[in-house]
Tab-separated table of C-alpha atoms in Angstrom:
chain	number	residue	atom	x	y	z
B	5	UNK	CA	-16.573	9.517	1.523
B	6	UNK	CA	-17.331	9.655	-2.007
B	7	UNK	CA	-16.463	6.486	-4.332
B	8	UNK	CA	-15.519	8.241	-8.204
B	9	UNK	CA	-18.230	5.277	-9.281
B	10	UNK	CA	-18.775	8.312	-11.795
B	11	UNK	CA	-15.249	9.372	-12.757
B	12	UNK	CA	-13.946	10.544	-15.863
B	13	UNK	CA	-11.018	8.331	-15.431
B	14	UNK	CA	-12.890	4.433	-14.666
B	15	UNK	CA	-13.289	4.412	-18.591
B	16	UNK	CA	-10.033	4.863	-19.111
B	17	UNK	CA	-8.962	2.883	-16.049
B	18	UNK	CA	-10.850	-0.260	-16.670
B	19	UNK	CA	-10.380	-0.148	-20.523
B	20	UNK	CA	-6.913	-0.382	-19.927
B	21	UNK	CA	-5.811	-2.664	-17.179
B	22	UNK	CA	-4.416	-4.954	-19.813
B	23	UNK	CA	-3.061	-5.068	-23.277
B	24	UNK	CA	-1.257	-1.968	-23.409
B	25	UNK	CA	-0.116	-0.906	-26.523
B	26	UNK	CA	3.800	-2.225	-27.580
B	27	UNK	CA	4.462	0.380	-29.675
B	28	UNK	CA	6.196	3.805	-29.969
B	29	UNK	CA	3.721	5.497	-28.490
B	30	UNK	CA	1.305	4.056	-26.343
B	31	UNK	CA	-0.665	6.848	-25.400
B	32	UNK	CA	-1.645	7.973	-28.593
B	33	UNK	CA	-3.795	4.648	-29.298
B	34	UNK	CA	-5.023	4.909	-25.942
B	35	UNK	CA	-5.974	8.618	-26.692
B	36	UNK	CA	-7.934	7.779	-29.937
B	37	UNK	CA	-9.838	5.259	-28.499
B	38	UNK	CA	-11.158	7.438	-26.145
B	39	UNK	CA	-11.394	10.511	-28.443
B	40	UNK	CA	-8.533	12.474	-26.842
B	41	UNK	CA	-5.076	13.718	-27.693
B	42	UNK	CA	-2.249	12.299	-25.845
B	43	UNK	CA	-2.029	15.603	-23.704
B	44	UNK	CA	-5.514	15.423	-22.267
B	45	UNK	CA	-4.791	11.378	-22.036
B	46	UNK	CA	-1.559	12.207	-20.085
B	47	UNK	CA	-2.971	14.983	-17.487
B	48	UNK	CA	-5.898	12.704	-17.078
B	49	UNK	CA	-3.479	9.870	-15.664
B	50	UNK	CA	-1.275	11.948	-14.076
B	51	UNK	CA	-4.287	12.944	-12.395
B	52	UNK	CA	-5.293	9.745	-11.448
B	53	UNK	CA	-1.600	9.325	-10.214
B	54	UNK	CA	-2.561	12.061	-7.749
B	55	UNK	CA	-5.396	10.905	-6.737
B	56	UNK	CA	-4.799	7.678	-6.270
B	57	UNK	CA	-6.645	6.164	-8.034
B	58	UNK	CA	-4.350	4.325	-10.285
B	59	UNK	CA	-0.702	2.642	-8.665
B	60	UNK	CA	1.099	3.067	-12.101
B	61	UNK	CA	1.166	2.253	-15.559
B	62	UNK	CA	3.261	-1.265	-15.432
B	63	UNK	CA	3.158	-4.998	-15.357
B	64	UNK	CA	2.794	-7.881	-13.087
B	65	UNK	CA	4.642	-10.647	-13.288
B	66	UNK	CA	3.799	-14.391	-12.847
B	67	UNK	CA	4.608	-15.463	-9.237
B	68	UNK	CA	8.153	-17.510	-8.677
B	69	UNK	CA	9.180	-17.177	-12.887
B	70	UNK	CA	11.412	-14.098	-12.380
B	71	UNK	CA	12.205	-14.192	-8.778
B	72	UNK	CA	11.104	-15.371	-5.383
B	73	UNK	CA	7.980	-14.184	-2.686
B	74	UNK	CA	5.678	-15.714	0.046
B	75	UNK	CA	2.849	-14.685	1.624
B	76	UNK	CA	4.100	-13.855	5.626
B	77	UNK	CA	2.167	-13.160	8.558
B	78	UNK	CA	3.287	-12.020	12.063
B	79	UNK	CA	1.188	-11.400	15.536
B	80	UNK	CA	1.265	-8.101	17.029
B	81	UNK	CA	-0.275	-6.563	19.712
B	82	UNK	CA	-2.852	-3.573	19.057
B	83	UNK	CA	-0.446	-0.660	20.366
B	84	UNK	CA	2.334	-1.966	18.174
B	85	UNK	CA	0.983	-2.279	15.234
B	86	UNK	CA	1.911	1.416	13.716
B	87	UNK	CA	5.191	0.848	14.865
B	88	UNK	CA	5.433	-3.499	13.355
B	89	UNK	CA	3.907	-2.266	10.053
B	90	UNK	CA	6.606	0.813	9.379
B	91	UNK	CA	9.922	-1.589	10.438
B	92	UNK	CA	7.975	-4.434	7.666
B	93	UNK	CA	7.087	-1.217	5.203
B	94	UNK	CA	11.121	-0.151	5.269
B	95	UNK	CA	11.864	-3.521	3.032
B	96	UNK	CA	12.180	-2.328	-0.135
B	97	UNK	CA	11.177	-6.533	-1.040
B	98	UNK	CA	8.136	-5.752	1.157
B	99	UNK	CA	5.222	-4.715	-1.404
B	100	UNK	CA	1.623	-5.288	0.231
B	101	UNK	CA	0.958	-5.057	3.887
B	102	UNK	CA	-2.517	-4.978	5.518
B	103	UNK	CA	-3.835	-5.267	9.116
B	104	UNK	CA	-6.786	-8.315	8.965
B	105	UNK	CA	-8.705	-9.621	11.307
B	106	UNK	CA	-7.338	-12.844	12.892
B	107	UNK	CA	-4.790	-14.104	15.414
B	108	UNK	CA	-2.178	-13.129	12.586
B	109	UNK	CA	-2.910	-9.887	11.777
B	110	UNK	CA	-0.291	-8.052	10.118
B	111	UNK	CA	0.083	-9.835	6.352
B	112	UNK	CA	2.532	-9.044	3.773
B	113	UNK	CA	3.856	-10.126	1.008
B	114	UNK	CA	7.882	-10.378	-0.025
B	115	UNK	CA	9.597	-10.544	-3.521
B	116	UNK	CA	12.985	-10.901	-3.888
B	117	UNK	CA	15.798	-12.677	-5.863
B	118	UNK	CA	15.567	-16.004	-4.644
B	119	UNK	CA	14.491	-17.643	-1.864
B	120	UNK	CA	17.568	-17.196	0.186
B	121	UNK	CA	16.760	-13.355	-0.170
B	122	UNK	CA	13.209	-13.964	1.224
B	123	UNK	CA	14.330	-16.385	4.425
B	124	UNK	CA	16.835	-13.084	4.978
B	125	UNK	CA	13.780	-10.366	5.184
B	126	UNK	CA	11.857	-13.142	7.076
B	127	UNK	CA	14.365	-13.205	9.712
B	128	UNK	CA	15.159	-10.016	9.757
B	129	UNK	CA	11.489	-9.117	10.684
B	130	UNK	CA	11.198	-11.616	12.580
B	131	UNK	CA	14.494	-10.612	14.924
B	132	UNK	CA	12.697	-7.329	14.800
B	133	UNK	CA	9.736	-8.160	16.438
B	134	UNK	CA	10.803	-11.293	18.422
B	135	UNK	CA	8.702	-14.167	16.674
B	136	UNK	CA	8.959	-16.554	14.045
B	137	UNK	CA	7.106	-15.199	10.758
B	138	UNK	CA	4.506	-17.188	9.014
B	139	UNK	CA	6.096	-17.855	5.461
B	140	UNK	CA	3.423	-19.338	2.965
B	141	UNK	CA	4.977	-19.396	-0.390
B	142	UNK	CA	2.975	-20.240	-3.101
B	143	UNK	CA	2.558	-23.741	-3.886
B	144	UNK	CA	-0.402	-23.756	-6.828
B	145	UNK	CA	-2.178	-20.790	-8.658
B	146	UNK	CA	-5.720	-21.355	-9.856
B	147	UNK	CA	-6.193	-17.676	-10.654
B	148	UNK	CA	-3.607	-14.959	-10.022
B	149	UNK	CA	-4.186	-11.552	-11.546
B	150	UNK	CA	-6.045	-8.999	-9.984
B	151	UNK	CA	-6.919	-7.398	-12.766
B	152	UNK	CA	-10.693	-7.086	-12.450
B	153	UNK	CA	-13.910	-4.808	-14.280
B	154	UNK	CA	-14.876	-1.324	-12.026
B	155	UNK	CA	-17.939	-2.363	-13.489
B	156	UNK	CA	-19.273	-5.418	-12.362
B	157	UNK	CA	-16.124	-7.285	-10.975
B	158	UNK	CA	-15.652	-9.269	-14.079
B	159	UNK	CA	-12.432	-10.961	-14.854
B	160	UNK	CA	-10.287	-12.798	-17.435
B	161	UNK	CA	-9.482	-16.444	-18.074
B	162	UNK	CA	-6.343	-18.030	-15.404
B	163	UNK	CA	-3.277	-18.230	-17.597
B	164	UNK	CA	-0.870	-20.756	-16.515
B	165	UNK	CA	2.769	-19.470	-15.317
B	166	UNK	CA	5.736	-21.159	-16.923
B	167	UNK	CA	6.622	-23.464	-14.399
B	168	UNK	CA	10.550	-22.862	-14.258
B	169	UNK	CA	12.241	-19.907	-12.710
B	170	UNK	CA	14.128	-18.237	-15.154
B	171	UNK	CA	17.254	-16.494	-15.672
B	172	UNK	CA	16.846	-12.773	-15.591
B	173	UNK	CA	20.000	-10.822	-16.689
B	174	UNK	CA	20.762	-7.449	-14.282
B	175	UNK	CA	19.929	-5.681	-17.326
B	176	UNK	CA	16.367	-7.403	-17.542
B	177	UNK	CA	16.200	-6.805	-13.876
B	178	UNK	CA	16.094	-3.193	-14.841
B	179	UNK	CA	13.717	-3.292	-17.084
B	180	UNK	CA	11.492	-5.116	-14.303
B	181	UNK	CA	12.156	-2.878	-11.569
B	182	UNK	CA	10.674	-0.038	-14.473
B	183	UNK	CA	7.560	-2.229	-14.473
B	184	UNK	CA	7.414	-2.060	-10.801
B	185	UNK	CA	7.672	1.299	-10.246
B	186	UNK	CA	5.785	2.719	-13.252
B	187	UNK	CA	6.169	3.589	-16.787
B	188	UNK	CA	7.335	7.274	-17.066
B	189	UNK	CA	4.086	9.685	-17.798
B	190	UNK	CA	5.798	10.716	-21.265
B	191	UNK	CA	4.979	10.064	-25.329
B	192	UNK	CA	7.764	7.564	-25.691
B	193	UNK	CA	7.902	5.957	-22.720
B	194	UNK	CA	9.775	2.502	-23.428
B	195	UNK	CA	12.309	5.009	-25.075
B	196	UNK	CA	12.746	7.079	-21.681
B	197	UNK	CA	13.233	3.275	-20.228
B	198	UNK	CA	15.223	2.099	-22.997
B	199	UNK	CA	17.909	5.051	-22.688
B	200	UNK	CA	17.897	4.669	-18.958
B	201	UNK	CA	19.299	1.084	-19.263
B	202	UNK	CA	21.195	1.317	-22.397
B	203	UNK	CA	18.895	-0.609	-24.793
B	204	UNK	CA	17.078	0.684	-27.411
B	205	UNK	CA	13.557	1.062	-27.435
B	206	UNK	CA	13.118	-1.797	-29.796
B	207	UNK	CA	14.793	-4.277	-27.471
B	208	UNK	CA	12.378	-3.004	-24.253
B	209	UNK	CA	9.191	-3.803	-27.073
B	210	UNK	CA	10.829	-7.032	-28.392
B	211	UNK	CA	11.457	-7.892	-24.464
B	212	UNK	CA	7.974	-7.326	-23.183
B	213	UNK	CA	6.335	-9.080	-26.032
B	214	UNK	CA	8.169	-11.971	-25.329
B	215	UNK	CA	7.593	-11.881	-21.698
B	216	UNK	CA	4.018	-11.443	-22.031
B	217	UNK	CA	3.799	-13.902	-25.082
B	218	UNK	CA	5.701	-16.961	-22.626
B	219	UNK	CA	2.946	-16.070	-19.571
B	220	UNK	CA	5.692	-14.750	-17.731
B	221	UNK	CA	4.244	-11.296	-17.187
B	222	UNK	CA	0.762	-11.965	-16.427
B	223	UNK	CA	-0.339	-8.488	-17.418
B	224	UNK	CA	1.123	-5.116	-18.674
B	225	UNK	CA	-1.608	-2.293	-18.358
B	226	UNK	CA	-2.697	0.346	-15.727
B	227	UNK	CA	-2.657	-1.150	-12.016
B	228	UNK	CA	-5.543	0.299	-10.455
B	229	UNK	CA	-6.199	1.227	-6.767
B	230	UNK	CA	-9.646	-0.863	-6.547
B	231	UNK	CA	-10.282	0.280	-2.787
B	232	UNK	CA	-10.328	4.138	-4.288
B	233	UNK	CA	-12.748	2.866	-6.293
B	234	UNK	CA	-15.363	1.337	-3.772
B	235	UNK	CA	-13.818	-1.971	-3.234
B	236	UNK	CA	-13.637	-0.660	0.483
B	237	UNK	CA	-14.259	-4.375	1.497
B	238	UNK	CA	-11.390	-6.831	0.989
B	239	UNK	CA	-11.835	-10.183	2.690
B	240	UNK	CA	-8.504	-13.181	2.100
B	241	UNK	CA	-10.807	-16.571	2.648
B	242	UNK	CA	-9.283	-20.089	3.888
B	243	UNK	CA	-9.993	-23.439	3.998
B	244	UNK	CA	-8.936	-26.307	5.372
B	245	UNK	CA	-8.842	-29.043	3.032
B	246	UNK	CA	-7.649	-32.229	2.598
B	247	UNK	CA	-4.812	-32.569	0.273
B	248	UNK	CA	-6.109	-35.058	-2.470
B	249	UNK	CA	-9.060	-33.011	-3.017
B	250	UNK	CA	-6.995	-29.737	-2.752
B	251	UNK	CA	-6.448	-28.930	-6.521
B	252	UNK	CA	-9.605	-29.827	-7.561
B	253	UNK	CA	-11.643	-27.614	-5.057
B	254	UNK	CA	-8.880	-24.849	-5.715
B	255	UNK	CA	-10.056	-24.857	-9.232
B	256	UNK	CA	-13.813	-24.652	-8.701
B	257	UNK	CA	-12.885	-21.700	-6.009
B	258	UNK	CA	-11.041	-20.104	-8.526
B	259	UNK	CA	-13.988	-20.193	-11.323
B	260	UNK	CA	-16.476	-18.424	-9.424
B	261	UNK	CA	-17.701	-14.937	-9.970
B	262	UNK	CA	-15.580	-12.502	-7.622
B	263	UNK	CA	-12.752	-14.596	-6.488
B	264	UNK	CA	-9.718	-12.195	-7.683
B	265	UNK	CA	-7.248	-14.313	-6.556
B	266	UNK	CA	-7.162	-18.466	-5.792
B	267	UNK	CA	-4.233	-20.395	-5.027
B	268	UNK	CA	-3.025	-23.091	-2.568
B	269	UNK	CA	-0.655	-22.226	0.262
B	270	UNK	CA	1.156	-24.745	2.669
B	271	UNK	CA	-0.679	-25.529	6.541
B	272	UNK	CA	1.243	-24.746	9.463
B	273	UNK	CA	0.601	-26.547	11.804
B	274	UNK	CA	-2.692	-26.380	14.300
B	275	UNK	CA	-1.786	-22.382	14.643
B	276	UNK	CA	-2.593	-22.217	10.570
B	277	UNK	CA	-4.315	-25.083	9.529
B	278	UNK	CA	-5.355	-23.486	6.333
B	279	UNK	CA	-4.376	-24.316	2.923
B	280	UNK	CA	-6.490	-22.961	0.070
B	281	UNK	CA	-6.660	-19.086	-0.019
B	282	UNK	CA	-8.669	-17.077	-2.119
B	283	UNK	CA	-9.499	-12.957	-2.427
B	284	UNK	CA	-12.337	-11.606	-2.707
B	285	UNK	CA	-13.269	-8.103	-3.048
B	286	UNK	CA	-16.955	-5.936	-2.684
B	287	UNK	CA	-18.427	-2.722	-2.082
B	288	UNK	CA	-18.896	-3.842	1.873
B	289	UNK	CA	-18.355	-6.549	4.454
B	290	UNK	CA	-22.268	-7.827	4.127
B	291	UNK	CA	-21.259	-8.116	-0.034
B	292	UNK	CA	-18.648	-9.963	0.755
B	293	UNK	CA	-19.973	-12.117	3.819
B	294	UNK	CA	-22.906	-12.988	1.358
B	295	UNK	CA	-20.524	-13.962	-1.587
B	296	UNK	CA	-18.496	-16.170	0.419
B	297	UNK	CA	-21.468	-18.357	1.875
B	298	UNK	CA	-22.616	-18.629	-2.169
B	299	UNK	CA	-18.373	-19.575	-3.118
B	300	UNK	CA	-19.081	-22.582	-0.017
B	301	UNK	CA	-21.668	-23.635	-1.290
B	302	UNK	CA	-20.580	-23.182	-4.821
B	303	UNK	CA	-16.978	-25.045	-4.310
B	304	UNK	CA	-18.410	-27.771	-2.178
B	305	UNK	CA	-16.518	-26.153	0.781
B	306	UNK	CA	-19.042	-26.059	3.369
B	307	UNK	CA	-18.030	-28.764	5.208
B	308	UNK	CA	-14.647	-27.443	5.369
B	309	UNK	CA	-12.872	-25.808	8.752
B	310	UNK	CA	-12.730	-21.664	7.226
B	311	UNK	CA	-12.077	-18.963	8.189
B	312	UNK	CA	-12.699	-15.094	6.731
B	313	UNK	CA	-9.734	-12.691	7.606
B	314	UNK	CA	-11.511	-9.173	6.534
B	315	UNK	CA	-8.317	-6.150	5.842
B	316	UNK	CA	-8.874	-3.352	7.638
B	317	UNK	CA	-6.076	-1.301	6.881
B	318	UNK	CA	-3.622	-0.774	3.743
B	319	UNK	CA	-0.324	-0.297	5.138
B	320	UNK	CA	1.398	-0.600	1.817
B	321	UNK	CA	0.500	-1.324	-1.500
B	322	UNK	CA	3.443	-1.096	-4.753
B	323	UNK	CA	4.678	-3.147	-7.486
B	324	UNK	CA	7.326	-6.127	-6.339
B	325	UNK	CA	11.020	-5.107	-6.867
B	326	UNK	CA	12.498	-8.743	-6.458
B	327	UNK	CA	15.099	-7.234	-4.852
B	328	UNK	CA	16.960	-3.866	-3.672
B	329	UNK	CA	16.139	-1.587	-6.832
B	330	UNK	CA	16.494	1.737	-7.347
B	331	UNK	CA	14.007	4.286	-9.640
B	332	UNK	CA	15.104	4.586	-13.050
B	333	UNK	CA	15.482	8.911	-13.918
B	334	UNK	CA	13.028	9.145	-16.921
B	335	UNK	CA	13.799	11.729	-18.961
């Protein structure tokens, strides 16, 4: 298969992955920065839309401010898995599911209103499938985004998450879900938003800025599909490490090139003993292989029990709901 290393759209796609314009008209900036109208800046992201190569034009929100969601994990045996993956795939608080190699192999990730939502879906599945589900919810962040360069893997500075969960209105709830799903392909799109819920577009801009201004969305921008991109190789590294030298480790993990994601995760038990987790994401698995032995020695981690749980399969991959949301109708 051919990688688009050479699209027309990675420009556009990596320019844009944050700081999207709060204004009117979003796409118009966007467009004269890249020396465009907002037509030919529309068709080219509806385009990528098609393709695949960009999820949707939305935000992600810091984990546990606006809602619940764990990290779960269930064993199933290799002729079940199609059928496992599309009874986890039909929650609607289900949002990321891959196959990876371990013992646990199916791992996805819930959102929903509150925890009591979450231990509902957990049981649920596991009813479904006759086991007790792994639930990891989050317990420290040393870098949650995501949001990395097409270029060279390059990545911004952790912000810290408020550390309360918030209130969130139904009507804010709407404008959340809108984030989740995407950002309607149109000139005024927090107006097509704005009408949808019965605010006006000023109170979705004064909203978002003050979401994004608190840390509680982490990012507003175009979510890109990295694996459509190259990033074919997608490894979820643990360790095993004592807890008083947890948070510092966690933070040295998290300031290396190429970890995408670092946070801390309770141990279960001797069946998961692991309680640092980090991402990390290459071109292929002997990138990757090679970039974790550099983050153990890097981190101070090679002493540690690991272990290197490569995905091999995308089962799912959308925005979190937090919770049984329908699509807005953009107009």
């Amino acid at each position: 298969m051919q990688y688009p290393t050479a699209s027309p759209h990675m420009p556009l796609l990596d320019a844009w992955q944050r700081d999207f314009p709060l204004e009117s008209r979003p796409f118009a900036r966007m467009a004269a920065a890249h020396g465009l109208d907002e037509a030919a800046l529309l068709a080219l992201l509806q385009q990528a839309l098609d393709q695949k190569l960009l999820s949707r034009v939305g935000g992600i929100f810091a984990p546990n401010t606006v809602g619940a969601s764990t990290l779960a994990a269930v064993t199933v045996p290799p002729g079940q898995i199609e059928a496992a993956a599309a009874l986890i795939n039909r929650y609607p608080e289900v949002n990321h599911n891959y196959l990876r190699e371990h013992h646990y192999n199916l791992w996805f990730v819930v959102a929903a209103l509150d925890r009591t939502g979450l231990q509902r879906v957990l049981a649920e599945i596991g009813q479904a499938l006759g086991q007790t589900v792994l639930d990891l919810p989050l317990e420290a962040e040393y870098h949650v985004d995501l949001g990395f360069s097409l270029h060279d893997g390059s990545k911004v500075a952790h912000r810290p998450a408020p550390a309360a969960l918030l209130h969130i209105s139904p009507e804010q709830r709407q404008l959340m879900a809108a984030l989740g799903h995407g950002l309607p392909l149109v000139l005024q799109p927090y107006a097509a938003v704005a009408q949808s819920m019965g605010w006006s577009e000023q109170q979705v801009l004064d909203q978002l800025t003050e979401w994004l201004d608190s840390g509680v969305l982490r990012r507003l921008g175009l979510i890109v599909r990295h694996h459509e991109f190259g990033y074919t190789a997608n490894a979820m590294c643990v360790w095993q490490v004592p807890a008083g030298q947890r948070d510092a480790k966690g933070e040295a993990l998290a300031a290396q090139h190429g970890v995408n994601l670092c946070y801390a995760r309770p141990a279960r038990g001797n069946h998961w003993p692991y309680n640092l987790f980090c991402m990390v994401h290459g071109k292929d698995r002997s990138e990757v292989s090679l970039r974790v032995a550099e983050l153990n020695q890097a981190a101070g981690l090679q002493q540690m029990p690991h272990a290197v749980l490569f995905s091999t399969r995308r089962f799912k991959q959308s925005g979190a709901l937090y919770g049984r949301t329908r699509p807005y109708a953009a107009s």
